[in-house]
Amino acid sequence: GEKYVAGAYNSRTANVPGVTTQMCDCENTPVGVCLKNSGTIKRETLNKDFRCAANSHSCESTETFLFLNDPIDGEFECGCNGLIKVSNQEQVDEDGLATLYGACRSSKSQKDHFCAYSPDACEFGHEWIPPTRIRSSLGLECHCENVRVGGCVNGFYGFHCGATAEDCAWGTYLPPVSLKLDFGEECRLCLQTSSTLPPDEISTLKAEVSKTGLGAGAILGITAACLLLFGVISSAGFRILRKRKMAMAEAKEVSIHHDEPDSTLPDSALPCVA
């Protein structure tokens, strides 16, 4: 069977001898489709009967999400950015073929929103808006480069961006808002190709700072360092205590042997027993 390999583990083992891995990014990662009921999958029916979609959350109730086992018309497949040619992995540069994403909108302010990979990114009272309703609700489209994702945080292994919690081989996954507030980090699904992108809610957020003047990222790093130092000191202390116990046991054993009478001496040399 197949096994999912998290992005961080994949990158760490990319150059390990005997381990077959491939660096995966949006440019070479296929996605699925949202297929309308009774629809057909052909190049000419794209955006009519089906559309490229990163996950099932992008589909409406009248659509079915699925991955394609074979290329469309034997030549195309859906990618994070849009329709691409299988032969050279180049994106088909035509209007209306981009893969669209949903968004998270704040329930407190209609102006606060950001493009998102899935509803899992919508925290703190944000509501999910599927791709087909983005234009009418927000007046924009969410493409791969302006989609916000979270990240995997760990004091020992550092930080890396991740689309979902499954991308975290270790550490804790934080959605986009928490990632920005707690660590001041921003992550996008794809590399930015446009010279400028319009600001969104994530770009306006500021990292929260504690009374110590340190952000959560710094506190986590210091905590991790302290735990590591504590582990080293505890280990050293344990080794010293063990050596002391062994030395005391050896000294006690020598003392016991020294107090025992020498059985090789004559009876006259032995102590008297009343």
Coordinates of C-alpha atoms in Angstrom, one line a residue:
G1 CA 0.0 0.0 0.0
E2 CA 0.9 3.7 -0.1
K3 CA 2.2 5.7 2.8
Y4 CA 2.0 9.5 3.2
V5 CA 5.3 11.2 4.0
A6 CA 5.2 14.6 5.6
G7 CA 6.9 17.4 3.9
A8 CA 9.6 18.1 6.6
Y9 CA 10.6 14.4 6.7
N10 CA 10.6 14.3 2.9
S11 CA 13.0 17.2 2.7
R12 CA 15.3 15.9 5.5
T13 CA 15.7 12.5 3.7
A14 CA 16.0 13.9 0.2
N15 CA 19.8 13.3 0.2
V16 CA 19.9 10.2 2.4
P17 CA 21.5 7.2 0.7
G18 CA 19.1 4.4 0.2
V19 CA 16.0 6.5 0.8
T20 CA 14.0 7.3 -2.4
T21 CA 12.2 10.7 -2.0
Q22 CA 11.2 13.6 -4.1
M23 CA 10.9 17.3 -3.2
C24 CA 7.3 18.2 -3.7
D25 CA 6.0 21.7 -4.3
C26 CA 3.0 23.2 -5.9
E27 CA 4.5 23.1 -9.4
N28 CA 4.7 19.3 -9.4
T29 CA 1.9 18.3 -7.1
P30 CA -1.3 17.1 -8.8
V31 CA -4.7 17.9 -7.2
G32 CA -8.2 16.5 -7.7
V33 CA -11.4 17.8 -9.3
C34 CA -14.9 18.7 -8.4
L35 CA -17.2 16.8 -10.8
K36 CA -20.8 17.8 -11.3
N37 CA -23.4 15.1 -11.2
S38 CA -23.6 13.3 -14.6
G39 CA -20.7 15.4 -15.9
T40 CA -17.8 14.3 -18.1
I41 CA -14.1 14.9 -17.7
K42 CA -12.7 16.3 -20.9
R43 CA -10.5 19.2 -21.8
E44 CA -13.5 21.0 -23.5
T45 CA -15.7 20.5 -20.4
L46 CA -13.3 22.0 -17.9
N47 CA -15.2 24.6 -15.8
K48 CA -18.5 23.3 -17.2
D49 CA -18.7 19.8 -15.9
F50 CA -15.7 19.8 -13.6
R51 CA -13.0 22.1 -12.2
C52 CA -9.7 21.6 -10.6
A53 CA -9.8 21.5 -6.8
A54 CA -7.2 21.0 -4.0
N55 CA -9.6 19.2 -1.7
S56 CA -13.2 18.1 -1.1
H57 CA -13.9 21.4 0.8
S58 CA -13.8 23.2 -2.5
C59 CA -16.7 21.3 -3.9
E60 CA -20.4 22.2 -3.7
S61 CA -23.1 19.7 -2.5
T62 CA -23.9 18.9 -6.1
E63 CA -20.3 18.0 -6.9
T64 CA -18.1 15.0 -6.1
F65 CA -14.5 15.3 -5.3
L66 CA -12.1 12.8 -6.8
F67 CA -8.6 12.2 -8.0
L68 CA -8.0 11.3 -11.6
N69 CA -6.1 8.1 -12.3
D70 CA -5.5 9.0 -15.9
P71 CA -4.6 12.4 -17.5
I72 CA -7.4 14.4 -19.0
D73 CA -7.5 13.5 -22.7
G74 CA -4.3 11.7 -22.1
E75 CA -2.4 15.0 -22.0
F76 CA -3.5 17.3 -19.0
E77 CA -3.8 17.1 -15.3
C78 CA -4.9 19.5 -12.5
G79 CA -2.2 21.1 -10.4
C80 CA -2.2 23.6 -7.5
N81 CA -1.9 26.5 -9.9
G82 CA -4.2 25.2 -12.6
L83 CA -4.3 22.9 -15.7
I84 CA -0.8 21.6 -16.6
K85 CA 0.6 19.5 -19.4
V86 CA 1.8 16.1 -18.3
S87 CA 4.6 16.0 -20.9
N88 CA 6.6 19.0 -19.7
Q89 CA 4.8 19.9 -16.4
E90 CA 4.1 23.4 -17.7
Q91 CA 1.0 25.3 -16.8
V92 CA -1.6 26.0 -19.6
D93 CA -1.6 29.8 -19.9
E94 CA -5.2 30.4 -20.6
D95 CA -7.8 32.5 -18.8
G96 CA -10.3 30.6 -16.6
L97 CA -8.1 27.5 -16.0
A98 CA -6.6 28.4 -12.6
T99 CA -7.3 26.3 -9.6
L100 CA -9.5 28.3 -7.3
Y101 CA -9.5 28.2 -3.5
G102 CA -11.9 29.3 -0.7
A103 CA -11.5 31.9 2.0
C104 CA -12.0 32.6 5.7
R105 CA -14.0 35.7 6.6
S106 CA -14.3 37.1 10.1
S107 CA -17.7 37.1 11.7
K108 CA -16.9 40.4 13.4
S109 CA -15.9 42.4 10.4
Q110 CA -16.8 41.6 6.8
K111 CA -13.6 43.4 5.7
D112 CA -11.4 41.0 7.5
H113 CA -10.7 37.9 5.4
F114 CA -7.9 35.8 3.8
C115 CA -7.7 33.1 1.1
A116 CA -7.4 29.7 2.7
Y117 CA -6.7 26.1 1.8
S118 CA -9.5 24.6 3.7
P119 CA -12.0 25.3 6.6
D120 CA -9.4 24.1 9.1
A121 CA -7.7 27.5 8.6
C122 CA -10.8 29.3 9.8
E123 CA -10.4 29.9 13.6
F124 CA -11.5 32.6 16.1
G125 CA -15.0 33.0 14.6
H126 CA -14.0 33.0 10.9
E127 CA -16.4 31.4 8.5
W128 CA -15.5 29.3 5.4
I129 CA -16.5 30.6 2.0
P130 CA -16.1 28.0 -0.9
P131 CA -14.3 29.0 -4.1
T132 CA -17.6 29.3 -6.2
R133 CA -18.9 32.0 -3.8
I134 CA -15.7 34.1 -3.3
R135 CA -16.3 36.6 -6.1
S136 CA -19.9 37.4 -5.1
S137 CA -19.0 37.5 -1.4
L138 CA -15.6 39.2 -1.4
G139 CA -15.2 40.6 -4.9
L140 CA -12.0 38.7 -5.6
E141 CA -10.6 35.2 -6.6
C142 CA -8.3 33.1 -4.5
H143 CA -5.4 31.6 -6.4
C144 CA -2.5 29.5 -5.2
E145 CA -0.1 32.4 -4.5
N146 CA -2.5 34.3 -2.2
V147 CA -3.7 31.3 -0.3
R148 CA -2.6 31.4 3.3
V149 CA -1.5 28.2 5.1
G150 CA -0.3 27.4 8.6
G151 CA 3.0 26.0 9.8
C152 CA 4.6 23.3 12.0
V153 CA 6.3 24.7 15.1
N154 CA 8.8 22.8 17.3
G155 CA 11.4 24.3 19.6
F156 CA 14.0 21.6 18.7
Y157 CA 13.4 21.2 15.0
G158 CA 12.5 24.8 14.2
F159 CA 9.6 25.9 11.9
H160 CA 8.3 25.2 8.4
C161 CA 5.2 26.0 6.5
G162 CA 2.5 23.3 6.0
A163 CA -0.9 23.2 4.4
T164 CA -2.4 20.8 7.0
A165 CA -1.5 19.1 10.2
E166 CA -0.5 16.0 8.2
D167 CA 2.5 18.0 7.0
C168 CA 3.9 18.0 10.5
A169 CA 6.2 15.0 11.0
W170 CA 6.9 16.5 14.5
G171 CA 5.8 19.6 16.4
T172 CA 2.5 21.4 16.5
Y173 CA 0.4 22.6 13.6
L174 CA -0.8 26.2 13.8
P175 CA -3.4 27.7 11.4
P176 CA -2.6 31.0 9.6
V177 CA -4.0 33.4 12.3
S178 CA -2.4 31.7 15.3
L179 CA 0.9 31.3 13.4
K180 CA 1.0 35.1 12.8
L181 CA -0.2 36.1 16.3
D182 CA 2.0 33.7 18.2
F183 CA 5.2 33.6 16.0
G184 CA 4.9 36.5 13.6
E185 CA 5.2 34.1 10.6
E186 CA 3.3 34.1 7.3
C187 CA 3.0 31.2 4.9
R188 CA 1.5 30.9 1.4
L189 CA 0.6 27.8 -0.5
C190 CA 2.7 28.8 -3.6
L191 CA 5.5 31.1 -4.3
Q192 CA 4.5 34.6 -5.2
T193 CA 4.7 35.4 -8.9
S194 CA 2.9 38.7 -9.0
S195 CA 4.9 41.8 -8.2
T196 CA 2.3 42.9 -5.6
L197 CA -0.5 41.1 -3.8
P198 CA -3.4 43.0 -2.2
P199 CA -3.2 43.1 1.6
D200 CA -5.4 40.7 3.6
E201 CA -6.2 40.1 7.2
I202 CA -3.1 38.1 7.9
S203 CA -0.8 40.9 6.6
T204 CA -2.4 43.4 9.0
L205 CA -2.1 41.2 12.1
K206 CA 0.7 41.8 14.5
A207 CA 2.5 39.2 16.6
E208 CA 1.4 39.3 20.3
V209 CA 4.2 40.1 22.7
S210 CA 4.2 39.0 26.4
K211 CA 4.9 41.2 29.4
T212 CA 8.5 40.0 29.2
G213 CA 8.8 41.7 25.8
L214 CA 9.2 38.3 24.1
G215 CA 6.9 36.8 21.5
A216 CA 5.6 33.2 21.8
G217 CA 8.3 32.0 19.3
A218 CA 11.1 33.3 21.4
I219 CA 9.5 31.9 24.6
L220 CA 9.1 28.5 23.0
G221 CA 12.7 28.6 21.8
I222 CA 14.0 29.6 25.3
T223 CA 11.8 26.9 26.9
A224 CA 13.1 24.3 24.5
A225 CA 16.7 25.4 25.3
C226 CA 16.1 25.3 29.0
L227 CA 14.5 21.8 28.7
L228 CA 17.5 20.6 26.7
L229 CA 19.9 22.1 29.3
F230 CA 18.0 20.6 32.1
G231 CA 18.2 17.2 30.4
V232 CA 21.9 17.5 30.0
I233 CA 22.4 18.5 33.6
S234 CA 20.1 15.8 34.9
S235 CA 22.0 13.2 32.8
A236 CA 25.4 14.4 34.1
G237 CA 24.1 14.4 37.6
F238 CA 22.7 10.9 37.3
R239 CA 26.1 9.7 36.0
I240 CA 27.9 11.3 38.9
L241 CA 25.5 9.9 41.4
R242 CA 25.8 6.4 39.9
K243 CA 29.6 6.6 40.0
R244 CA 29.4 7.6 43.7
K245 CA 27.1 4.7 44.6
M246 CA 29.4 2.3 42.8
A247 CA 32.5 3.7 44.6
M248 CA 30.7 3.4 48.0
A249 CA 29.6 -0.2 47.2
E250 CA 33.2 -1.1 46.3
A251 CA 34.5 0.5 49.5
K252 CA 32.0 -1.3 51.6
E253 CA 32.9 -4.6 50.0
V254 CA 36.6 -4.0 50.7
S255 CA 35.8 -3.2 54.3
I256 CA 33.7 -6.4 54.7
H257 CA 36.5 -8.5 53.4
H258 CA 39.1 -6.8 55.6
D259 CA 37.1 -7.5 58.8
E260 CA 36.7 -11.2 58.0
P261 CA 39.2 -13.5 59.9
D262 CA 42.0 -15.1 57.9
S263 CA 41.1 -18.9 57.9
T264 CA 44.7 -19.7 56.9
L265 CA 46.0 -18.6 60.4
P266 CA 46.5 -21.2 63.2
D267 CA 43.7 -21.5 65.8
S268 CA 45.9 -19.7 68.4
A269 CA 46.0 -16.6 66.2
L270 CA 42.2 -16.5 65.9
P271 CA 40.2 -14.3 68.3
C272 CA 38.7 -16.0 71.4
V273 CA 35.1 -16.7 71.5
A274 CA 33.5 -16.7 74.9

